[in-house]
Amino acid sequence: MPAAMSYLPPDNPKRYSGSSGMSLNGANEERRLLEEHFLKAEKYYEGDQPKPLGIPEDGVDDNVIVNVTKQAVDRTLSFLFPAPFRLVTDVRLDNSPQEAFLSDVLLANGGEVFWDGVAYNGALAGHNFVRVLPVDPDNERNSTLPRLVNYAPGSVIAYWKADDKEKVLWYEIKWQAMGDNYVQDVRREKIVSVGVDEKAFDGWVIDTYQQIKGASRYTLLTTEYWPYALCPIVDWPHIPQTNKFYGSGEVSTDQMQLNNSINRVMSDMSRILRFHAFPKTIGIGINAEEIQPTSVDGLWTTENSEANIFNLEMKSDLASSMNMAQYLSDAFLAQARVVIMRGTVKDFQRVTNTGIRAVFLDMIAKNQLIRSVYGDAIQRIAQRLLLLGGFAPVRPDIIWPDPLPQDDTEAVNTLAIERGLRIVSRETASKQRGYDWDDEKSMMENEAKLEIFQSPESNAGGSAGDGAGSTDGSALGKTDKNRVET
């Protein structure tokens, strides 16, 4: 639920009927479960987790909360969006008009902050809903460009076709205001154009209904038209689940239980240490009255020569408990497919790029899966934005930033070897190093005209025999190597 075969409006009594297979009760239950899971996952992310130990009468709270949930979520999201991505609509141009328009729209809607919020909702709720809105002149933040709305989990659900879960029949957005309930259906429909050449085309209709407090029926308030075949709402799973419409997030029920177990072990150790971390003085064969304090640094004396006074200390350093806590933490991170490097910078000074990636292999594979669904969603959102901007709805390529650090020396040496083998062009090498090839080429041409860069042989009309002045790329000259390293 909610799977359907055809659209039913909220004011149709059959939509409330359980026998129709599309009852609002079932839809509301689905919305409630989605919202409850998100709120519970959000509590765990924020560290609001159950305390495993009761608080005794003395009021001392020995509970320890180790928020591995937040660690796993934050590392996953920082791997997904370590830096802004780039949209490319035409590889022949450094910044096509479409790319400039998309960049302006995304920046006007918050840029990195917006996508961090989208990924946050996806990581905790398991599914994302983003809506593309036309230009709103009354929008103080952005009055000249389209808007993007990142819907809160639970506020939107999708009705998909019962025999094809990938085909959404309509989206239902629900909210409350002043005690009244509102439902907005975004549904596909054939729209008939009005004019001399009347024709029908695929589009979407946006109906808004109101249910006044105490009433049982919904009343249609407004009807708007979205004259594009592409729906204004784009939804996608955070992590796809086979045979299910909604995706899964980063905080599942079993991971919450693992976090609870870690907190229990750490809290037990905290209480043990509070009572037994310091030594206790034991006296055997002596009464308390026989002990006489002195003024010498708290020294005790007694005349009982048979007395045996000693300190009782813990024989264990709780190593087994620490091992258990470490095992549970490792199990949590392994299940979340998150890698946490242990050590300092010195430990990784001589590790190659390949070595680093081998350590993060599982996390890289997970990131590729998440980027595949987020990348598809970003492309679909870009298509809708281009339509609103008057462009053809092309699917732009996405240039993702590398989430892992890279040894520049190793990368440059690799490019130098590839240049020597003549399997890569100067332009490709320049772009891989992050330079603007057209700018660099122009500056290199200007440099070549400067007298200080002219060799005596060339000034005398001679030719360089070492290939340094070659311009056909037939040899890897010193000049080429310096350009790559710059």
XYZ file of C-alpha atoms in Angstrom:
486
model
C 0.000 0.000 0.000
C -0.654 2.339 -1.635
C -0.780 0.471 -4.937
C -3.595 1.375 -7.315
C -4.829 0.795 -10.844
C -6.346 4.226 -11.550
C -6.677 7.626 -9.921
C -9.388 8.356 -7.365
C -9.752 11.924 -6.005
C -10.029 12.565 -2.247
C -13.687 13.648 -2.607
C -14.593 10.245 -4.049
C -16.053 8.030 -1.281
C -14.356 4.969 -2.792
C -10.983 6.408 -1.862
C -11.969 5.950 1.777
C -13.262 2.434 1.219
C -10.964 -0.388 2.231
C -12.610 -2.638 -0.355
C -11.269 -0.421 -3.142
C -7.714 -1.298 -2.191
C -6.858 2.410 -2.013
C -8.256 3.517 1.329
C -6.857 6.698 2.836
C -6.619 4.750 6.074
C -3.997 2.518 4.508
C -2.246 5.512 2.966
C -2.276 7.336 6.284
C -0.850 4.251 7.968
C 1.951 4.160 5.432
C 2.658 7.845 5.969
C 2.629 7.337 9.740
C 5.105 4.460 9.568
C 7.443 6.421 7.290
C 7.348 9.435 9.594
C 7.787 7.355 12.764
C 10.828 5.580 11.360
C 12.376 8.894 10.326
C 11.770 10.484 13.735
C 13.219 7.457 15.539
C 16.259 7.387 13.261
C 16.699 11.132 13.756
C 16.678 10.670 17.534
C 19.406 8.059 17.284
C 21.390 10.332 14.989
C 21.111 13.189 17.493
C 22.178 10.939 20.383
C 18.721 10.735 21.954
C 19.007 6.992 22.585
C 17.556 4.778 25.352
C 19.595 4.745 28.554
C 20.461 1.113 29.390
C 20.889 1.636 33.144
C 18.436 2.975 35.663
C 19.499 5.955 37.746
C 19.927 5.016 41.456
C 18.700 7.025 44.419
C 21.999 8.886 44.700
C 21.180 10.483 41.320
C 24.469 9.532 39.671
C 23.901 8.717 35.988
C 26.419 6.101 34.825
C 24.920 5.783 31.347
C 27.262 6.260 28.410
C 25.925 6.942 24.913
C 28.394 6.137 22.126
C 26.753 7.595 19.035
C 28.121 5.274 16.333
C 24.916 5.951 14.382
C 25.937 9.567 13.812
C 29.470 8.482 12.905
C 28.195 6.113 10.212
C 25.668 8.576 8.756
C 28.062 11.537 8.701
C 30.837 9.551 7.047
C 28.455 8.171 4.430
C 27.132 11.631 3.560
C 30.583 13.217 3.485
C 31.625 10.454 1.075
C 28.588 11.146 -1.098
C 29.013 14.945 -1.241
C 32.604 15.772 -0.191
C 32.493 18.859 -2.446
C 30.091 20.343 -5.010
C 29.453 18.222 -8.088
C 29.435 19.669 -11.590
C 26.809 19.292 -14.313
C 28.043 19.124 -17.918
C 25.635 19.451 -20.841
C 28.180 19.929 -23.633
C 31.718 18.535 -23.376
C 32.835 20.880 -26.157
C 32.169 23.955 -24.011
C 33.634 24.779 -20.631
C 30.411 26.458 -19.485
C 27.461 26.135 -21.824
C 24.355 28.328 -21.342
C 22.517 25.296 -19.938
C 25.319 24.612 -17.449
C 25.400 28.260 -16.374
C 21.619 28.243 -15.875
C 21.680 25.029 -13.820
C 24.572 26.312 -11.725
C 22.685 29.542 -10.978
C 19.489 27.683 -10.048
C 21.236 25.213 -7.751
C 23.219 27.995 -6.086
C 20.077 30.112 -5.631
C 18.395 27.137 -3.901
C 21.152 26.656 -1.349
C 23.834 24.802 -3.281
C 25.692 22.357 -1.050
C 23.383 23.042 1.895
C 20.350 21.958 -0.126
C 21.925 18.657 -1.218
C 23.210 17.966 2.286
C 19.614 18.319 3.495
C 18.347 16.002 0.762
C 20.959 13.372 1.623
C 20.164 13.759 5.340
C 16.481 12.983 4.730
C 17.403 10.058 2.509
C 19.887 8.606 4.986
C 17.372 8.674 7.852
C 14.084 8.075 6.017
C 15.283 5.877 3.152
C 13.494 7.822 0.411
C 13.606 11.334 -1.064
C 10.968 13.607 -2.572
C 12.081 16.836 -4.284
C 9.688 19.148 -6.089
C 10.539 21.554 -8.899
C 8.507 24.775 -8.814
C 8.317 27.553 -11.432
C 9.583 31.053 -10.811
C 7.780 32.726 -7.916
C 8.023 36.553 -8.052
C 6.999 36.726 -4.385
C 9.896 34.531 -3.275
C 12.309 36.914 -1.512
C 15.167 34.439 -1.610
C 14.913 33.679 -5.322
C 12.402 35.629 -7.403
C 13.819 35.043 -10.893
C 14.749 31.348 -10.957
C 12.861 28.071 -10.361
C 12.616 26.709 -6.829
C 13.492 23.305 -5.392
C 11.582 21.956 -2.392
C 13.020 19.180 -0.258
C 9.953 17.578 1.294
C 10.090 16.376 4.878
C 9.773 12.577 5.232
C 6.184 11.478 5.748
C 4.619 14.536 4.124
C 4.556 12.906 0.669
C 3.639 9.403 -0.439
C 3.383 7.908 -3.913
C 0.582 5.820 -5.370
C 2.181 3.485 -7.872
C 0.551 1.177 -10.357
C -0.231 -2.164 -8.772
C 1.268 -4.176 -11.626
C 4.257 -1.844 -12.171
C 5.759 -0.317 -9.037
C 8.081 1.898 -11.088
C 5.142 3.801 -12.595
C 3.742 6.441 -10.246
C 0.077 7.282 -10.860
C 0.020 10.246 -8.507
C 1.729 11.803 -5.502
C -0.171 12.815 -2.399
C 1.049 15.728 -0.276
C -0.705 16.271 3.032
C -0.501 19.010 5.668
C -2.549 20.753 8.347
C -3.241 24.443 8.943
C -5.560 26.122 11.455
C -7.101 22.770 12.354
C -8.061 21.939 8.752
C -6.580 19.112 6.666
C -5.232 19.695 3.181
C -4.425 17.171 0.463
C -2.666 17.972 -2.781
C -2.655 15.379 -5.548
C -0.074 15.644 -8.328
C -1.443 13.331 -11.020
C -0.717 12.601 -14.670
C -3.387 13.507 -17.218
C -3.899 14.376 -20.865
C -4.071 18.166 -21.063
C -5.961 19.791 -23.919
C -4.429 23.029 -25.148
C -6.738 25.934 -25.792
C -6.308 27.814 -29.040
C -6.619 27.554 -32.777
C -4.801 24.217 -32.950
C -6.431 22.380 -30.121
C -4.483 19.253 -29.198
C -3.900 16.958 -26.240
C -0.514 16.301 -24.683
C 0.803 14.471 -21.650
C 1.031 16.625 -18.554
C 0.305 16.751 -14.836
C -2.581 18.247 -12.889
C -2.164 19.581 -9.359
C -5.416 19.506 -7.357
C -5.593 20.963 -3.854
C -8.369 19.829 -1.496
C -9.451 21.080 1.924
C -11.156 19.164 4.715
C -12.623 21.596 7.232
C -12.236 20.559 10.846
C -15.082 18.235 11.807
C -16.111 17.542 8.199
C -15.869 14.132 6.563
C -15.484 15.185 2.939
C -12.738 16.977 1.033
C -13.606 20.000 -1.127
C -11.623 20.946 -4.231
C -10.003 24.369 -3.788
C -7.710 24.905 -6.766
C -6.494 23.176 -9.920
C -3.150 23.957 -11.536
C -1.507 22.547 -14.638
C 2.063 21.438 -15.185
C 2.316 21.361 -19.010
C 5.230 18.920 -19.240
C 5.356 15.150 -19.563
C 7.990 15.088 -16.790
C 6.415 15.185 -13.330
C 7.290 18.183 -11.101
C 8.099 15.759 -8.259
C 11.182 13.550 -8.407
C 11.488 10.698 -5.919
C 14.202 8.111 -5.431
C 15.432 5.621 -2.812
C 18.529 6.289 -0.732
C 19.517 2.634 -1.088
C 17.291 0.638 -3.472
C 15.438 -2.393 -2.135
C 14.604 -5.165 -4.551
C 10.841 -5.642 -5.124
C 10.023 -2.589 -2.983
C 9.083 0.930 -3.971
C 10.631 2.713 -1.003
C 14.341 2.485 -0.297
C 16.258 1.865 2.911
C 18.266 4.368 4.910
C 21.415 4.262 6.994
C 19.645 3.616 10.321
C 17.852 0.272 10.345
C 16.232 -1.472 13.304
C 19.086 -3.955 13.774
C 21.628 -1.126 13.687
C 19.698 0.675 16.424
C 19.845 -2.518 18.504
C 23.599 -2.747 17.922
C 23.992 0.840 19.117
C 21.918 -0.055 22.191
C 24.238 -2.999 22.916
C 27.318 -0.790 22.624
C 25.763 1.698 25.031
C 24.945 -1.120 27.486
C 28.507 -2.464 27.573
C 30.004 1.005 27.958
C 27.493 1.953 30.650
C 28.216 -1.237 32.607
C 31.921 -0.421 32.534
C 31.178 3.129 33.636
C 29.288 1.888 36.693
C 31.922 -0.733 37.539
C 34.655 1.868 37.387
C 32.705 4.274 39.578
C 32.598 1.755 42.393
C 35.805 -0.192 41.861
C 38.306 1.934 39.928
C 39.921 3.198 43.149
C 41.517 0.840 45.719
C 39.723 0.025 48.977
C 41.668 -0.277 52.231
C 40.986 -3.522 54.116
C 41.877 -4.201 57.760
C 41.914 -7.786 59.119
C 42.162 -8.551 62.839
C 41.614 -4.981 63.941
C 38.746 -2.825 65.157
C 38.064 0.635 63.837
C 38.646 2.085 67.322
C 42.228 0.807 67.288
C 43.154 2.924 64.256
C 44.682 6.273 65.169
C 45.059 9.007 62.523
C 48.206 11.132 62.592
C 49.063 14.529 61.206
C 51.548 13.029 58.737
C 49.809 13.034 55.366
C 46.797 11.045 56.534
C 48.909 8.228 57.996
C 47.114 5.672 60.187
C 48.722 3.865 63.107
C 47.698 0.998 65.409
C 49.292 -0.801 68.332
C 47.854 -4.155 67.202
C 50.833 -6.030 65.828
C 48.551 -8.779 64.478
C 46.638 -6.410 62.251
C 46.800 -6.867 58.495
C 46.021 -3.719 56.535
C 46.213 -3.662 52.723
C 44.584 -2.147 49.624
C 42.098 -4.193 47.626
C 42.314 -3.414 43.902
C 40.601 -4.757 40.784
C 42.472 -7.692 39.286
C 40.965 -7.007 35.843
C 41.302 -3.929 33.644
C 37.994 -4.801 31.925
C 39.862 -5.853 28.800
C 37.198 -8.407 27.897
C 34.474 -5.745 28.155
C 36.490 -3.351 26.010
C 36.985 -6.103 23.433
C 33.237 -6.704 23.423
C 32.528 -3.006 22.915
C 35.065 -2.879 20.077
C 33.562 -5.988 18.465
C 30.059 -4.481 18.555
C 31.308 -1.180 17.161
C 33.174 -2.937 14.342
C 30.077 -5.004 13.576
C 27.967 -1.835 13.372
C 30.389 -0.103 10.999
C 30.838 -3.242 8.895
C 27.082 -3.584 8.509
C 26.861 0.108 7.588
C 29.766 -0.435 5.147
C 31.675 2.448 6.714
C 35.458 2.515 7.155
C 37.160 4.420 9.964
C 40.919 4.607 9.609
C 42.842 4.048 12.836
C 46.194 5.724 13.222
C 47.802 9.099 12.584
C 48.895 10.868 9.425
C 52.402 9.417 9.804
C 50.995 5.894 9.511
C 49.788 6.630 5.968
C 52.590 8.797 4.619
C 53.997 6.096 2.347
C 50.708 4.398 1.464
C 49.880 4.613 -2.251
C 46.587 5.750 -3.723
C 45.852 2.111 -4.531
C 46.511 1.102 -0.928
C 44.124 3.745 0.419
C 41.406 2.667 -1.995
C 41.898 -0.980 -1.107
C 41.184 -0.149 2.537
C 38.063 1.818 1.573
C 36.931 -0.695 -1.074
C 33.638 -1.606 0.613
C 32.800 2.028 1.316
C 33.672 2.996 -2.269
C 31.343 0.280 -3.604
C 28.532 1.520 -1.367
C 29.168 5.097 -2.451
C 28.971 4.101 -6.109
C 25.569 2.519 -5.501
C 24.233 5.604 -3.699
C 25.688 7.940 -6.314
C 24.021 5.944 -9.080
C 20.528 6.647 -7.680
C 21.289 10.202 -6.532
C 22.973 10.920 -9.860
C 19.922 9.733 -11.784
C 17.699 11.904 -9.571
C 19.928 14.966 -10.059
C 19.793 14.440 -13.829
C 15.995 14.200 -13.751
C 15.741 17.351 -11.622
C 18.068 19.117 -14.068
C 15.814 18.119 -16.976
C 12.829 19.783 -15.314
C 14.827 22.907 -14.512
C 15.985 23.163 -18.135
C 12.374 22.932 -19.307
C 11.448 25.848 -17.046
C 14.468 27.752 -18.366
C 13.378 27.322 -21.980
C 16.050 24.750 -22.867
C 15.783 21.232 -24.253
C 15.459 18.753 -21.350
C 18.803 17.019 -21.834
C 20.258 14.775 -19.130
C 23.554 16.376 -18.095
C 26.605 14.358 -17.146
C 27.698 14.613 -13.517
C 31.322 15.164 -12.559
C 31.608 13.792 -9.029
C 34.417 14.890 -6.698
C 36.742 12.220 -5.321
C 35.995 11.638 -1.624
C 39.473 10.237 -0.912
C 42.739 12.188 -0.716
C 45.171 11.613 -3.537
C 48.948 11.830 -3.788
C 49.538 14.493 -6.460
C 53.067 13.276 -7.146
C 51.804 9.809 -7.979
C 49.070 11.212 -10.228
C 51.468 13.546 -12.058
C 54.026 10.786 -12.589
C 51.305 8.575 -14.041
C 50.291 11.321 -16.479
C 53.935 11.874 -17.423
C 54.331 8.171 -18.252
C 51.093 8.209 -20.282
C 52.315 11.271 -22.183
C 55.567 9.423 -22.940
C 53.560 6.508 -24.311
C 51.502 8.973 -26.366
C 48.207 7.555 -25.123
C 46.896 10.814 -23.653
C 46.766 14.360 -25.001
C 48.029 17.493 -23.303
C 44.452 18.746 -23.124
C 43.262 15.605 -21.332
C 46.206 15.728 -18.944
C 45.522 19.377 -18.185
C 41.840 18.765 -17.493
C 42.607 15.758 -15.277
C 44.807 18.008 -13.172
C 41.941 20.472 -12.836
C 43.221 23.207 -15.157
C 41.257 25.142 -17.779
C 42.891 23.958 -21.001
C 41.939 26.958 -23.123
C 43.336 29.370 -20.532
C 46.505 27.341 -20.022
C 47.092 26.951 -23.771
C 46.708 30.682 -24.321
C 49.108 31.481 -21.489
C 51.673 28.951 -22.745
C 51.507 30.468 -26.233
C 52.125 33.916 -24.767
C 54.992 32.574 -22.655
C 56.647 31.040 -25.729
C 56.844 34.508 -27.286
C 58.758 35.971 -24.346
C 62.453 36.424 -24.934
C 63.478 34.849 -21.649
C 62.020 31.525 -22.794
C 63.819 31.543 -26.149
C 66.800 29.170 -26.333
C 70.045 30.462 -27.861
C 69.792 27.847 -30.605
C 66.332 28.969 -31.661
C 67.409 32.611 -31.633
C 70.317 31.679 -33.906
C 67.982 29.819 -36.209
C 69.097 26.375 -35.043
C 66.903 23.479 -33.928
C 66.778 21.660 -30.607
C 67.729 18.062 -30.997
C 66.428 16.751 -27.683
C 62.761 17.048 -28.597
C 62.145 19.729 -25.965
C 60.653 22.045 -28.524
C 58.487 19.410 -30.209
C 54.897 20.469 -30.730
C 53.483 17.305 -32.274
C 53.577 15.287 -29.062
C 55.970 12.742 -30.551
C 58.260 12.871 -27.518
C 57.855 13.675 -23.869
C 60.070 16.702 -23.587
C 61.139 18.605 -20.530
C 58.722 21.405 -21.411
C 55.802 18.954 -21.482
C 56.739 17.504 -18.127
C 56.945 20.942 -16.549
C 53.499 21.797 -17.863
C 52.001 18.723 -16.261
C 53.660 19.415 -12.924
C 52.656 23.070 -12.834
